[in-house]
Amino acid sequence: MDEKTKEHFVNKHAAQPIRVLVTGAAGQIAYSLLFSIAKGDVFGKDQPIVLLLLDISPMLPVLDGVVMELQDCALPLLKEVVSTDKEEVAFNNLDVAILVGSMPRRDGMERKDLLKANVAIFKSQGGALDKFAKKTVKVLVVGNPANTNCLIAAKSAPSIPKENFSCLTRLDHNRACSQVAIRCSVPATHVKNVIIWGNHSSTQYPDVHHCKVNMAGSDLPCFEAVKDDAWLKGDFIATVQQRGAAVIKARKLSSAMSAAKAICDHLRDIWSGTPEGEFISMGVYSTGNCYGVPEDLVYSFPVQIKDKSWKIVDGLAINDFSKSRMDASAAELIEERDMALSTLAV
């Protein structure tokens, strides 16, 4: 093969860039996230990327600075960066949409007012996905209330399969893994198959009944490894549920570095699949689940992923302790959904 033919062959078979959108792109989560995506930590070391960065008009000058920094990183996989405040530009022909931007809760704001503001945002962005993105687009909702925002976006994009939408509970999952690992004095990678059930809120249920901890080369059930049932059924659950609030209290800012890492983990697993025999947690469409969770919610389940498609892990034994907590989180999500849908109908 001569050099010209070889060059043609390489160019023809080089990976095509994927188009990845991050909303709320001038914010602190995005600032911790964009470098990891652009250098290949998420979609692979051979996958070129076009980054689309969306934020509200007043944040465009800040976004210009973010673009400058991405350019200054001189990353070989980053083919183009587009910053915009226009949905028709940001959502055009997307492969991946990471919806980080949302209305934060302000002092004195009622929950229904927060939901109403976010319904408007995610109805609009769902409509933009429907109109402009590829029908194969993978959508990850991060902005809170993430589960209900994800549901609204999915309902507002009827031409895109509901299976393409998920919301982030991987941060809660990682927090649970880390707490168990610290307790057992092992690396976090030695803890697998924790589950976050339900809402990304303080009603979430971190469940370790199916968790395994690798200690001295053997996989032990979590309760056997920890040897403290009271902690696992009490302070452990409360710590994971309240961790976001604890970070805000300490930092005076919400979790950004850990949220960005969780986003990377979530999307890498969608792109590359989960290891055999392991499952992770993500908020997905509940219809057809085998755990008695009401239909038409985005609810966090244990999932396994293959060929970019998730499947809820079926047949896990659920005791009464777990069921009552799963039900409580579902009840909160039903209330959120109904409140959101009532504002959607107005």
mmCIF file of N, CA, C and O in Angstrom, residues 37 39 67 70 72 78 97 105-106 112 114 116 131 155 175 193 228 232 240 244 250 257 261 287 291 303 316-317:
data_model
loop_
_atom_site.group_PDB
_atom_site.id
_atom_site.type_symbol
_atom_site.label_atom_id
_atom_site.label_comp_id
_atom_site.label_asym_id
_atom_site.label_seq_id
_atom_site.Cartn_x
_atom_site.Cartn_y
_atom_site.Cartn_z
ATOM 1 N N ILE A 37 -14.117 15.146 29.467
ATOM 2 C CA ILE A 37 -14.779 14.741 28.217
ATOM 3 C C ILE A 37 -13.856 14.995 27.031
ATOM 4 O O ILE A 37 -13.656 14.123 26.178
ATOM 5 N N LYS A 39 -10.659 15.277 26.776
ATOM 6 C CA LYS A 39 -9.391 14.542 26.635
ATOM 7 C C LYS A 39 -9.586 13.036 26.457
ATOM 8 O O LYS A 39 -8.614 12.298 26.347
ATOM 9 N N VAL A 67 -14.168 28.563 26.776
ATOM 10 C CA VAL A 67 -13.733 28.151 25.434
ATOM 11 C C VAL A 67 -12.237 28.416 25.262
ATOM 12 O O VAL A 67 -11.495 27.569 24.747
ATOM 13 N N LEU A 70 -10.325 25.712 27.038
ATOM 14 C CA LEU A 70 -10.365 24.442 26.303
ATOM 15 C C LEU A 70 -9.420 24.486 25.098
ATOM 16 O O LEU A 70 -8.707 23.518 24.822
ATOM 17 N N ASP A 72 -6.767 26.316 24.927
ATOM 18 C CA ASP A 72 -5.404 26.369 25.466
ATOM 19 C C ASP A 72 -4.917 25.017 25.995
ATOM 20 O O ASP A 72 -3.725 24.830 26.225
ATOM 21 N N LEU A 78 -10.250 17.072 20.640
ATOM 22 C CA LEU A 78 -11.258 18.139 20.610
ATOM 23 C C LEU A 78 -11.187 18.863 19.272
ATOM 24 O O LEU A 78 -10.281 19.670 19.018
ATOM 25 N N ALA A 97 -26.407 14.510 24.949
ATOM 26 C CA ALA A 97 -26.809 15.757 25.601
ATOM 27 C C ALA A 97 -26.683 15.585 27.109
ATOM 28 O O ALA A 97 -27.285 14.672 27.682
ATOM 29 N N ARG A 105 -32.639 26.264 43.610
ATOM 30 C CA ARG A 105 -33.609 26.701 44.618
ATOM 31 C C ARG A 105 -33.078 27.926 45.352
ATOM 32 O O ARG A 105 -31.961 27.920 45.854
ATOM 33 N N ARG A 106 -33.861 28.963 45.399
ATOM 34 C CA ARG A 106 -33.452 30.180 46.089
ATOM 35 C C ARG A 106 -34.090 30.212 47.478
ATOM 36 O O ARG A 106 -35.089 29.538 47.730
ATOM 37 N N LYS A 112 -43.027 24.030 44.665
ATOM 38 C CA LYS A 112 -43.832 24.067 43.430
ATOM 39 C C LYS A 112 -43.330 25.152 42.470
ATOM 40 O O LYS A 112 -43.402 24.993 41.252
ATOM 41 N N LEU A 114 -40.150 26.088 42.230
ATOM 42 C CA LEU A 114 -38.929 25.526 41.669
ATOM 43 C C LEU A 114 -39.269 24.548 40.542
ATOM 44 O O LEU A 114 -38.675 24.591 39.456
ATOM 45 N N LYS A 116 -41.989 24.482 38.758
ATOM 46 C CA LYS A 116 -42.585 25.228 37.639
ATOM 47 C C LYS A 116 -41.503 25.838 36.752
ATOM 48 O O LYS A 116 -41.567 25.767 35.522
ATOM 49 N N LYS A 131 -36.697 18.245 17.985
ATOM 50 C CA LYS A 131 -36.661 18.941 16.697
ATOM 51 C C LYS A 131 -35.293 18.864 16.009
ATOM 52 O O LYS A 131 -35.211 18.730 14.786
ATOM 53 N N LYS A 155 -40.893 13.467 27.951
ATOM 54 C CA LYS A 155 -42.274 13.645 27.476
ATOM 55 C C LYS A 155 -42.365 14.740 26.410
ATOM 56 O O LYS A 155 -43.288 14.747 25.596
ATOM 57 N N ARG A 175 -21.028 7.756 46.301
ATOM 58 C CA ARG A 175 -20.954 8.116 47.726
ATOM 59 C C ARG A 175 -21.162 6.869 48.595
ATOM 60 O O ARG A 175 -20.452 6.662 49.589
ATOM 61 N N ASN A 193 -21.912 -3.317 43.271
ATOM 62 C CA ASN A 193 -23.338 -3.669 43.328
ATOM 63 C C ASN A 193 -24.083 -3.058 44.522
ATOM 64 O O ASN A 193 -24.999 -3.666 45.066
ATOM 65 N N ASP A 228 -21.505 -4.428 61.063
ATOM 66 C CA ASP A 228 -22.183 -3.420 61.886
ATOM 67 C C ASP A 228 -23.533 -3.107 61.240
ATOM 68 O O ASP A 228 -23.693 -2.121 60.511
ATOM 69 N N LEU A 232 -25.170 0.194 58.987
ATOM 70 C CA LEU A 232 -25.636 0.038 57.607
ATOM 71 C C LEU A 232 -27.108 0.402 57.452
ATOM 72 O O LEU A 232 -27.532 0.882 56.394
ATOM 73 N N VAL A 240 -25.375 9.098 53.186
ATOM 74 C CA VAL A 240 -25.482 9.161 51.726
ATOM 75 C C VAL A 240 -26.630 10.097 51.321
ATOM 76 O O VAL A 240 -26.478 10.941 50.424
ATOM 77 N N GLY A 244 -25.023 15.674 49.938
ATOM 78 C CA GLY A 244 -25.027 16.914 49.162
ATOM 79 C C GLY A 244 -25.162 18.138 50.054
ATOM 80 O O GLY A 244 -24.446 19.135 49.885
ATOM 81 N N ALA A 250 -20.274 22.763 54.167
ATOM 82 C CA ALA A 250 -18.826 22.900 54.342
ATOM 83 C C ALA A 250 -18.194 23.847 53.322
ATOM 84 O O ALA A 250 -17.373 24.697 53.673
ATOM 85 N N MET A 257 -16.858 18.788 41.695
ATOM 86 C CA MET A 257 -15.847 17.813 41.293
ATOM 87 C C MET A 257 -16.421 16.401 41.307
ATOM 88 O O MET A 257 -16.268 15.641 40.342
ATOM 89 N N LYS A 261 -17.289 13.863 38.135
ATOM 90 C CA LYS A 261 -16.754 12.489 38.069
ATOM 91 C C LYS A 261 -17.889 11.482 37.869
ATOM 92 O O LYS A 261 -17.778 10.526 37.086
ATOM 93 N N THR A 287 -41.466 2.258 33.626
ATOM 94 C CA THR A 287 -42.515 1.409 33.051
ATOM 95 C C THR A 287 -41.971 0.017 32.715
ATOM 96 O O THR A 287 -40.931 -0.118 32.083
ATOM 97 N N TYR A 291 -40.286 -4.471 40.167
ATOM 98 C CA TYR A 291 -40.184 -4.206 41.610
ATOM 99 C C TYR A 291 -41.395 -3.468 42.191
ATOM 100 O O TYR A 291 -41.351 -2.986 43.311
ATOM 101 N N VAL A 303 -28.944 -1.137 37.129
ATOM 102 C CA VAL A 303 -28.995 -1.463 35.701
ATOM 103 C C VAL A 303 -27.681 -2.080 35.247
ATOM 104 O O VAL A 303 -26.620 -1.848 35.836
ATOM 105 N N LEU A 316 -33.966 -9.316 42.021
ATOM 106 C CA LEU A 316 -33.248 -9.152 43.288
ATOM 107 C C LEU A 316 -34.249 -9.234 44.440
ATOM 108 O O LEU A 316 -35.338 -8.655 44.371
ATOM 109 N N ALA A 317 -33.879 -9.952 45.479
ATOM 110 C CA ALA A 317 -34.773 -10.087 46.639
ATOM 111 C C ALA A 317 -34.879 -8.743 47.360
ATOM 112 O O ALA A 317 -33.866 -8.072 47.604
#
